Amino acid sequence: MSAAIYPGSFDPITNGHVSILRSGLVCFDRVIVAVLENPKKQSLFTVEERVEMIRAEFAGEQNIEVDSFDGLLVDYCRKKNVNVVLRGLRAVADFEYELQMANMNRHLNKKIETVFIMANDAYFYVSSNIVKEAARLGGDVSKLVPASVAARLEDKLGR
Ligand code: PNS
């Protein structure tokens, strides 16, 4: 069975992420969504909340596992016995950072390959950060995130 790890901060998951994951499932039998636990990075949602929201979105889907990790991604890949990392690419601006990460991961473990999926054009401009900023300022982001996430954003931002 083929498998890939889809790592990220997912603070919170957006429809762009959902779309990348759905495309990933066209290529792989199983995808593990791995939420980075990074105490140094200020996040709006706790890791537990982020994992919970993703689990809620994909409840009952046997080919999707949702987990969290800390430390190096390559160590997590080894632990899960998966050698493919799945990442989404939006605008050209993503490319340099992604190239750097993919090569660093390959440097750390030469077995690790990164597979990129082009973001659906409907979500080309969508990122967790821009969604949070718009929501914070009272913008309607309900079409850019799963419904449960939109509700959680409202709760979190006290609306
Ligand atoms: O959603 P993001 O914030 O762009 O995801 C970045 C992520 C989590 C994939 C990346 O920061 C990561 O893999 N961090 C784990 C630490 C690590 O392995 N660093 C070395 C390779 S860059």
XYZ file of N, CA, C and O and ligand atoms in Angstrom:
658
model
N 0.835 -1.201 0.000
C 0.000 0.000 0.000
C 0.871 1.253 0.000
O 1.768 1.362 0.833
N 0.627 2.181 -0.923
C 1.453 3.391 -0.963
C 0.946 4.392 0.078
O -0.259 4.462 0.362
N 1.894 5.139 0.633
C 1.508 6.102 1.660
C 2.390 7.338 1.581
O 3.533 7.282 1.114
N 1.829 8.460 1.996
C 2.596 9.705 2.060
C 2.250 10.429 3.344
O 1.163 10.241 3.900
N 3.203 11.234 3.794
C 2.964 12.071 4.970
C 2.749 13.499 4.492
O 3.547 14.023 3.703
N 1.669 14.110 4.930
C 1.363 15.494 4.565
C 1.576 16.344 5.813
O 0.686 16.444 6.655
N 2.774 16.938 5.954
C 3.069 17.691 7.176
C 2.726 19.167 7.036
O 2.663 19.699 5.924
N 2.500 19.818 8.152
C 2.258 21.254 8.102
C 1.883 21.789 9.461
O 1.766 21.035 10.436
N 1.700 23.102 9.510
C 1.278 23.728 10.766
C -0.242 23.639 10.914
O -0.756 23.515 12.023
N -0.951 23.755 9.794
C -2.415 23.632 9.784
C -3.069 24.455 10.897
O -3.879 23.943 11.665
N -2.704 25.745 10.956
C -3.214 26.614 12.030
C -4.109 27.716 11.477
O -3.713 28.876 11.494
N -5.319 27.382 11.032
C -5.985 26.080 10.996
C -5.922 25.490 9.582
O -5.415 26.127 8.659
N -6.484 24.285 9.435
C -6.600 23.679 8.108
C -7.528 24.560 7.253
O -8.509 25.108 7.764
N -7.180 24.720 5.975
C -8.009 25.516 5.054
C -8.540 24.594 3.949
O -8.083 23.451 3.817
N -9.428 25.143 3.124
C -9.910 24.346 1.990
C -8.782 24.076 0.993
O -8.848 23.118 0.230
N -7.770 24.918 1.002
C -6.601 24.675 0.155
C -5.912 23.394 0.588
O -5.580 22.524 -0.234
N -5.719 23.229 1.898
C -5.118 21.989 2.424
C -5.994 20.780 2.078
O -5.492 19.726 1.702
N -7.313 20.959 2.271
C -8.237 19.842 2.009
C -8.105 19.404 0.550
O -8.030 18.211 0.239
N -8.026 20.386 -0.341
C -7.922 20.089 -1.762
C -6.605 19.371 -2.095
O -6.586 18.402 -2.871
N -5.504 19.786 -1.483
C -4.209 19.111 -1.703
C -4.297 17.662 -1.207
O -3.832 16.723 -1.857
N -4.914 17.496 -0.044
C -5.039 16.155 0.528
C -5.876 15.240 -0.369
O -5.513 14.084 -0.617
N -6.980 15.792 -0.889
C -7.826 14.992 -1.789
C -7.031 14.603 -3.040
O -7.125 13.475 -3.507
N -6.244 15.528 -3.572
C -5.420 15.202 -4.743
C -4.360 14.168 -4.354
O -4.048 13.277 -5.143
N -3.830 14.293 -3.149
C -2.824 13.329 -2.678
C -3.386 11.915 -2.658
O -2.691 10.952 -2.976
N -4.676 11.833 -2.346
C -5.300 10.500 -2.272
C -5.536 9.888 -3.652
O -5.835 8.706 -3.765
N -5.388 10.708 -4.703
C -5.440 10.159 -6.056
C -4.118 9.415 -6.328
O -4.085 8.435 -7.058
N -3.063 9.900 -5.694
C -1.726 9.328 -5.944
C -1.337 8.255 -4.919
O -0.512 7.406 -5.221
N -1.859 8.342 -3.717
C -1.446 7.427 -2.643
C -2.676 6.754 -2.022
O -3.733 7.367 -1.933
N -2.463 5.506 -1.592
C -3.574 4.781 -0.960
C -3.924 5.376 0.402
O -5.057 5.286 0.861
N -2.892 5.938 1.041
C -3.090 6.401 2.420
C -2.280 7.686 2.623
O -1.135 7.778 2.141
N -2.866 8.651 3.309
C -2.121 9.880 3.625
C -2.206 10.123 5.134
O -3.289 10.037 5.731
N -1.044 10.399 5.701
C -0.996 10.747 7.127
C -0.821 12.261 7.221
O 0.180 12.802 6.743
N -1.806 12.924 7.789
C -1.692 14.377 7.994
C -0.948 14.556 9.313
O -1.401 14.083 10.362
N 0.196 15.226 9.256
C 1.039 15.349 10.448
C 1.168 16.815 10.843
O 1.762 17.625 10.130
N 0.576 17.143 11.982
C 0.552 18.529 12.459
C 1.798 18.790 13.302
O 2.055 18.076 14.279
N 2.556 19.802 12.907
C 3.787 20.113 13.638
C 3.475 20.753 14.986
O 2.738 21.732 15.083
N 4.096 20.176 16.005
C 3.983 20.718 17.355
C 5.238 21.555 17.569
O 6.322 20.997 17.750
N 5.078 22.865 17.467
C 6.256 23.722 17.559
C 6.027 24.802 18.608
O 5.421 25.840 18.329
N 6.502 24.555 19.836
C 6.232 25.511 20.915
C 6.824 26.895 20.644
O 6.378 27.889 21.204
N 7.822 26.959 19.738
C 8.466 28.258 19.454
C 7.598 29.125 18.542
O 7.732 30.331 18.511
N 6.740 28.464 17.766
C 5.916 29.225 16.824
C 4.582 29.562 17.474
O 3.899 28.674 17.983
N 4.272 30.846 17.481
C 3.003 31.271 18.081
C 1.843 30.814 17.181
O 1.838 31.091 15.981
N 0.915 30.076 17.772
C -0.194 29.607 16.943
C -1.523 30.058 17.555
O -1.599 30.311 18.757
N -2.540 30.136 16.718
C -3.860 30.525 17.225
C -4.506 29.331 17.926
O -5.081 29.454 18.997
N -4.387 28.140 17.305
C -4.984 26.931 17.867
C -3.899 26.041 18.449
O -2.787 25.972 17.913
N -4.222 25.336 19.522
C -3.269 24.372 20.087
C -3.153 23.192 19.104
O -4.020 23.007 18.240
N -2.108 22.403 19.277
C -1.947 21.228 18.408
C -3.169 20.321 18.531
O -3.680 19.809 17.530
N -3.646 20.144 19.768
C -4.798 19.270 19.996
C -6.022 19.790 19.223
O -6.742 19.023 18.597
N -6.211 21.100 19.258
C -7.359 21.680 18.536
C -7.206 21.493 17.030
O -8.167 21.177 16.321
N -5.977 21.679 16.549
C -5.745 21.546 15.106
C -5.990 20.111 14.652
O -6.637 19.873 13.632
N -5.490 19.154 15.449
C -5.682 17.736 15.127
C -7.183 17.413 15.148
O -7.712 16.768 14.245
N -7.859 17.898 16.178
C -9.298 17.636 16.341
C -10.103 18.165 15.139
O -10.986 17.478 14.620
N -9.773 19.375 14.684
C -10.511 19.963 13.552
C -10.288 19.145 12.281
O -11.211 18.946 11.491
N -9.049 18.677 12.093
C -8.749 17.891 10.877
C -9.462 16.535 10.970
O -10.055 16.068 10.003
N -9.414 15.932 12.161
C -10.113 14.636 12.344
C -11.595 14.788 12.066
O -12.209 13.924 11.440
N -12.177 15.890 12.529
C -13.619 16.115 12.323
C -13.923 16.211 10.833
O -14.926 15.682 10.350
N -13.043 16.859 10.095
C -13.270 17.051 8.660
C -13.233 15.725 7.897
O -13.951 15.534 6.934
N -12.359 14.809 8.354
C -12.183 13.553 7.604
C -12.699 12.331 8.368
O -12.256 11.219 8.114
N -13.614 12.562 9.284
C -14.132 11.469 10.118
C -14.628 10.312 9.258
O -15.319 10.523 8.258
N -14.243 9.115 9.637
C -14.741 7.922 8.953
C -13.965 7.567 7.698
O -14.270 6.565 7.053
N -12.989 8.377 7.322
C -12.206 8.072 6.110
C -10.974 7.259 6.519
O -10.045 7.786 7.138
N -11.037 5.978 6.159
C -10.006 5.036 6.617
C -8.622 5.309 6.025
O -7.613 4.918 6.591
N -8.600 5.980 4.871
C -7.304 6.202 4.203
C -6.608 7.495 4.661
O -5.578 7.873 4.120
N -7.210 8.156 5.663
C -6.591 9.375 6.196
C -6.341 9.199 7.691
O -7.265 8.896 8.455
N -5.085 9.389 8.077
C -4.741 9.337 9.506
C -4.319 10.751 9.903
O -3.656 11.440 9.120
N -4.708 11.170 11.073
C -4.310 12.509 11.532
C -3.501 12.355 12.817
O -3.926 11.686 13.758
N -2.332 12.982 12.821
C -1.398 12.778 13.923
C -0.658 14.093 14.155
O -0.801 15.041 13.385
N 0.150 14.147 15.209
C 1.018 15.313 15.398
C 2.441 14.814 15.581
O 2.656 13.640 15.880
N 3.387 15.705 15.361
C 4.789 15.311 15.555
C 5.583 16.513 16.032
O 5.173 17.661 15.850
N 6.724 16.215 16.667
C 7.664 17.298 16.953
C 9.042 16.828 16.510
O 9.225 15.678 16.127
N 9.990 17.723 16.511
C 11.327 17.360 16.051
C 11.387 17.324 14.534
O 10.586 17.970 13.858
N 12.344 16.541 14.031
C 12.564 16.501 12.584
C 11.494 15.687 11.862
O 11.120 14.600 12.314
N 11.098 16.212 10.715
C 10.118 15.489 9.900
C 10.687 14.136 9.444
O 9.971 13.135 9.418
N 11.978 14.115 9.098
C 12.554 12.838 8.622
C 12.511 11.764 9.722
O 12.364 10.578 9.419
N 12.636 12.195 10.975
C 12.553 11.206 12.075
C 11.125 10.670 12.192
O 10.900 9.486 12.451
N 10.168 11.583 12.002
C 8.773 11.145 12.042
C 8.479 10.189 10.878
O 7.796 9.178 11.060
N 9.038 10.497 9.700
C 8.839 9.620 8.529
C 9.380 8.221 8.839
O 8.747 7.211 8.518
N 10.559 8.191 9.454
C 11.175 6.893 9.798
C 10.268 6.144 10.774
O 10.016 4.954 10.614
N 9.779 6.872 11.769
C 8.905 6.249 12.782
C 7.659 5.641 12.135
O 7.213 4.557 12.522
N 7.125 6.337 11.139
C 5.904 5.845 10.484
C 6.205 4.906 9.324
O 5.289 4.378 8.678
N 7.514 4.754 9.024
C 7.930 3.885 7.919
C 7.337 4.339 6.575
O 6.876 3.522 5.781
N 7.374 5.649 6.364
C 6.873 6.238 5.108
C 7.993 7.119 4.541
O 8.605 7.896 5.274
N 8.263 6.992 3.235
C 9.383 7.734 2.632
C 8.957 8.892 1.744
O 9.802 9.543 1.132
N 7.653 9.127 1.632
C 7.192 10.201 0.750
C 6.516 11.304 1.573
O 5.650 11.032 2.406
N 6.958 12.533 1.288
C 6.358 13.710 1.922
C 5.522 14.413 0.855
O 5.986 14.607 -0.277
N 4.313 14.765 1.211
C 3.413 15.444 0.279
C 3.329 16.918 0.684
O 3.137 17.237 1.856
N 3.509 17.812 -0.305
C 3.367 19.235 -0.020
C 2.612 19.894 -1.166
O 2.693 19.448 -2.314
N 1.917 20.963 -0.853
C 1.193 21.705 -1.879
C 2.021 22.893 -2.344
O 2.806 23.446 -1.572
N 1.858 23.253 -3.607
C 2.522 24.453 -4.126
C 1.450 25.410 -4.610
O 0.585 25.031 -5.393
N 1.554 26.642 -4.143
C 0.621 27.660 -4.644
C 1.408 28.546 -5.610
O 1.858 28.084 -6.638
N 1.581 29.786 -5.252
C 2.286 30.699 -6.156
C 3.781 30.376 -6.184
O 4.283 29.583 -5.388
N 4.479 31.010 -7.115
C 5.927 30.830 -7.260
C 6.640 31.113 -5.934
O 7.667 30.510 -5.634
N 6.044 32.000 -5.158
C 6.638 32.385 -3.878
C 6.884 31.187 -2.970
O 7.802 31.195 -2.150
N 6.088 30.146 -3.104
C 6.269 28.950 -2.260
C 7.514 28.168 -2.656
O 8.062 27.420 -1.852
N 7.919 28.334 -3.915
C 8.875 27.402 -4.488
C 10.211 27.351 -3.746
O 10.715 26.272 -3.429
N 10.772 28.527 -3.454
C 12.108 28.569 -2.860
C 12.153 27.864 -1.489
O 13.048 27.068 -1.219
N 11.170 28.164 -0.681
C 11.062 27.567 0.656
C 10.877 26.052 0.548
O 11.521 25.270 1.255
N 10.029 25.640 -0.376
C 9.746 24.215 -0.534
C 10.978 23.468 -1.068
O 11.262 22.344 -0.650
N 11.697 24.105 -1.980
C 12.910 23.505 -2.545
C 13.946 23.295 -1.442
O 14.572 22.238 -1.330
N 14.067 24.323 -0.595
C 14.994 24.270 0.524
C 14.629 23.122 1.479
O 15.485 22.315 1.855
N 13.348 23.041 1.822
C 12.908 22.001 2.759
C 13.087 20.607 2.173
O 13.581 19.698 2.840
N 12.678 20.461 0.902
C 12.765 19.134 0.271
C 14.213 18.671 0.230
O 14.522 17.505 0.519
N 15.120 19.601 -0.099
C 16.531 19.207 -0.187
C 17.146 18.960 1.178
O 17.976 18.064 1.333
N 16.731 19.750 2.160
C 17.229 19.515 3.523
C 16.758 18.144 4.016
O 17.543 17.382 4.586
N 15.510 17.829 3.741
C 14.995 16.523 4.176
C 15.739 15.389 3.470
O 16.072 14.379 4.086
N 16.049 15.585 2.194
C 16.775 14.543 1.455
C 18.217 14.428 1.967
O 18.798 13.359 2.017
N 18.771 15.592 2.359
C 20.116 15.583 2.932
C 20.135 14.794 4.246
O 21.051 14.024 4.526
N 19.087 14.997 5.035
C 19.016 14.327 6.346
C 18.713 12.844 6.210
O 19.116 12.041 7.046
N 17.971 12.499 5.171
C 17.673 11.080 4.926
C 17.460 10.906 3.422
O 16.443 11.367 2.888
N 18.419 10.274 2.774
C 18.363 10.244 1.305
C 17.199 9.420 0.747
O 16.904 9.493 -0.440
N 16.539 8.687 1.607
C 15.383 7.904 1.141
C 14.115 8.760 1.001
O 13.140 8.348 0.389
N 14.148 9.927 1.623
C 12.912 10.733 1.637
C 12.737 11.527 0.340
O 13.609 12.290 -0.064
N 11.599 11.343 -0.292
C 11.257 12.105 -1.502
C 10.059 12.994 -1.192
O 9.155 12.581 -0.461
N 10.080 14.204 -1.770
C 8.931 15.102 -1.587
C 8.161 15.190 -2.897
O 8.754 15.398 -3.953
N 6.876 15.000 -2.810
C 6.001 15.086 -3.980
C 5.146 16.351 -3.829
O 4.558 16.581 -2.771
N 5.140 17.171 -4.890
C 4.377 18.421 -4.838
C 3.100 18.321 -5.654
O 3.108 17.773 -6.752
N 2.059 18.885 -5.095
C 0.790 18.953 -5.821
C 0.436 20.420 -5.992
O 0.534 21.208 -5.037
N 0.076 20.795 -7.216
C -0.276 22.189 -7.472
C -1.635 22.479 -6.839
O -2.579 21.700 -7.017
N -1.703 23.586 -6.135
C -2.969 23.962 -5.504
C -4.029 24.229 -6.565
O -3.726 24.750 -7.642
N -5.242 23.853 -6.240
C -6.405 24.170 -7.066
C -6.474 25.705 -7.227
O -6.282 26.432 -6.261
N -6.752 26.176 -8.454
C -6.706 27.639 -8.663
C -7.692 28.404 -7.777
O -7.464 29.559 -7.450
N -8.745 27.722 -7.331
C -9.711 28.395 -6.452
C -9.069 28.785 -5.120
O -9.546 29.692 -4.431
N -8.004 28.081 -4.750
C -7.392 28.325 -3.435
C -5.952 28.797 -3.535
O -5.184 28.690 -2.584
N -5.594 29.287 -4.708
C -4.205 29.663 -4.958
C -3.681 30.708 -3.965
O -2.513 30.720 -3.623
N -4.582 31.568 -3.518
C -4.161 32.678 -2.645
C -4.424 32.377 -1.168
O -4.140 33.195 -0.302
N -4.962 31.196 -0.887
C -5.407 30.907 0.484
C -4.282 30.321 1.328
O -3.637 29.352 0.940
N -4.043 30.935 2.474
C -3.111 30.369 3.449
C -3.758 30.514 4.825
O -4.658 31.349 5.005
N -3.271 29.729 5.776
C -3.827 29.835 7.137
C -3.644 31.259 7.655
O -4.541 31.822 8.296
N -2.490 31.849 7.363
C -2.207 33.185 7.900
C -3.151 34.250 7.349
O -3.668 35.074 8.112
N -3.390 34.192 6.048
C -4.237 35.234 5.454
C -5.700 35.047 5.883
O -6.439 36.016 6.100
N -6.085 33.775 6.082
C -7.443 33.489 6.570
C -7.609 34.038 7.990
O -8.608 34.696 8.317
N -6.591 33.801 8.826
C -6.676 34.287 10.219
C -6.740 35.808 10.251
O -7.499 36.395 11.014
N -5.917 36.439 9.403
C -5.902 37.906 9.394
C -7.271 38.463 8.972
O -7.817 39.357 9.629
N -7.823 37.899 7.902
C -9.123 38.382 7.428
C -10.195 38.145 8.490
O -11.021 39.031 8.772
N -10.173 36.952 9.109
C -11.181 36.618 10.122
C -11.055 37.546 11.329
O -12.056 38.022 11.872
N -9.822 37.819 11.713
C -9.570 38.698 12.859
C -10.169 40.090 12.638
O -10.648 40.734 13.557
N -10.131 40.517 11.371
C -10.628 41.860 11.052
C -12.104 41.857 10.644
O -12.619 42.842 10.145
N -12.749 40.701 10.858
C -14.188 40.638 10.633
C -14.596 40.195 9.237
O -15.772 40.247 8.887
N -13.631 39.758 8.428
C -13.959 39.303 7.073
C -14.620 37.928 7.088
O -14.422 37.140 8.024
N -15.401 37.656 6.048
C -16.089 36.365 5.942
C -15.164 35.361 5.245
O -14.876 35.503 4.051
N -14.710 34.374 5.984
C -13.787 33.378 5.411
C -14.466 32.012 5.296
O -13.808 31.006 5.094
N -15.795 32.005 5.428
C -16.505 30.725 5.520
C -16.363 29.852 4.266
O -16.547 28.647 4.349
N -16.031 30.460 3.133
C -15.871 29.643 1.918
C -14.440 29.156 1.750
O -14.137 28.417 0.816
N -13.575 29.555 2.657
C -12.155 29.223 2.500
C -11.671 28.151 3.467
O -10.547 27.657 3.358
N -12.532 27.825 4.449
C -12.174 26.805 5.440
C -13.366 25.866 5.631
O -14.504 26.250 5.350
N -13.114 24.635 6.121
C -14.241 23.752 6.419
C -15.188 24.419 7.424
O -14.739 25.243 8.240
N -16.470 24.051 7.368
C -17.488 24.704 8.205
C -17.131 24.669 9.691
O -17.286 25.674 10.404
N -16.627 23.524 10.159
C -16.318 23.424 11.598
C -15.178 24.375 11.966
O -15.135 24.924 13.073
N -14.271 24.591 11.022
C -13.150 25.503 11.285
C -13.646 26.950 11.339
O -13.223 27.733 12.197
N -14.593 27.283 10.452
C -15.144 28.641 10.446
C -15.773 28.945 11.811
O -15.565 30.021 12.385
N -16.506 27.952 12.346
C -17.155 28.141 13.649
C -16.101 28.298 14.750
O -16.228 29.158 15.629
N -15.057 27.465 14.689
C -13.999 27.539 15.710
C -13.258 28.865 15.636
O -12.840 29.417 16.660
N -13.086 29.368 14.410
C -12.401 30.662 14.258
C -13.228 31.762 14.920
O -12.686 32.624 15.619
N -14.533 31.695 14.698
C -15.414 32.705 15.304
C -15.328 32.653 16.823
O -15.201 33.671 17.486
N -15.361 31.417 17.358
C -15.266 31.245 18.826
C -13.959 31.829 19.334
O -13.913 32.576 20.299
N -12.892 31.434 18.673
C -11.557 31.815 19.116
C -11.357 33.325 19.075
O -10.724 33.916 19.936
N -11.951 33.929 18.045
C -11.740 35.378 17.885
C -12.835 36.189 18.572
O -12.911 37.404 18.450
N -13.696 35.430 19.305
C -14.705 36.093 20.123
C -15.771 36.830 19.347
O -16.161 37.941 19.710
N -16.234 36.233 18.254
C -17.301 36.904 17.474
C -18.658 36.290 17.752
O -18.762 35.166 18.099
O 2.594 24.508 7.104
P 4.051 24.853 7.189
O 4.301 25.720 8.413
O 4.574 25.473 5.923
O 4.818 23.455 7.406
C 6.202 23.427 7.616
C 6.684 22.039 8.085
C 5.916 21.599 9.312
C 6.482 21.032 6.974
C 8.213 22.169 8.389
O 8.417 23.276 9.208
C 8.772 20.932 9.082
O 8.820 19.866 8.523
N 9.224 21.103 10.349
C 9.777 20.035 11.145
C 11.235 20.316 11.489
C 12.172 19.831 10.411
O 12.169 18.678 10.033
N 13.019 20.760 9.903
C 14.042 20.426 8.902
C 13.539 20.385 7.489
S 12.970 21.943 6.937
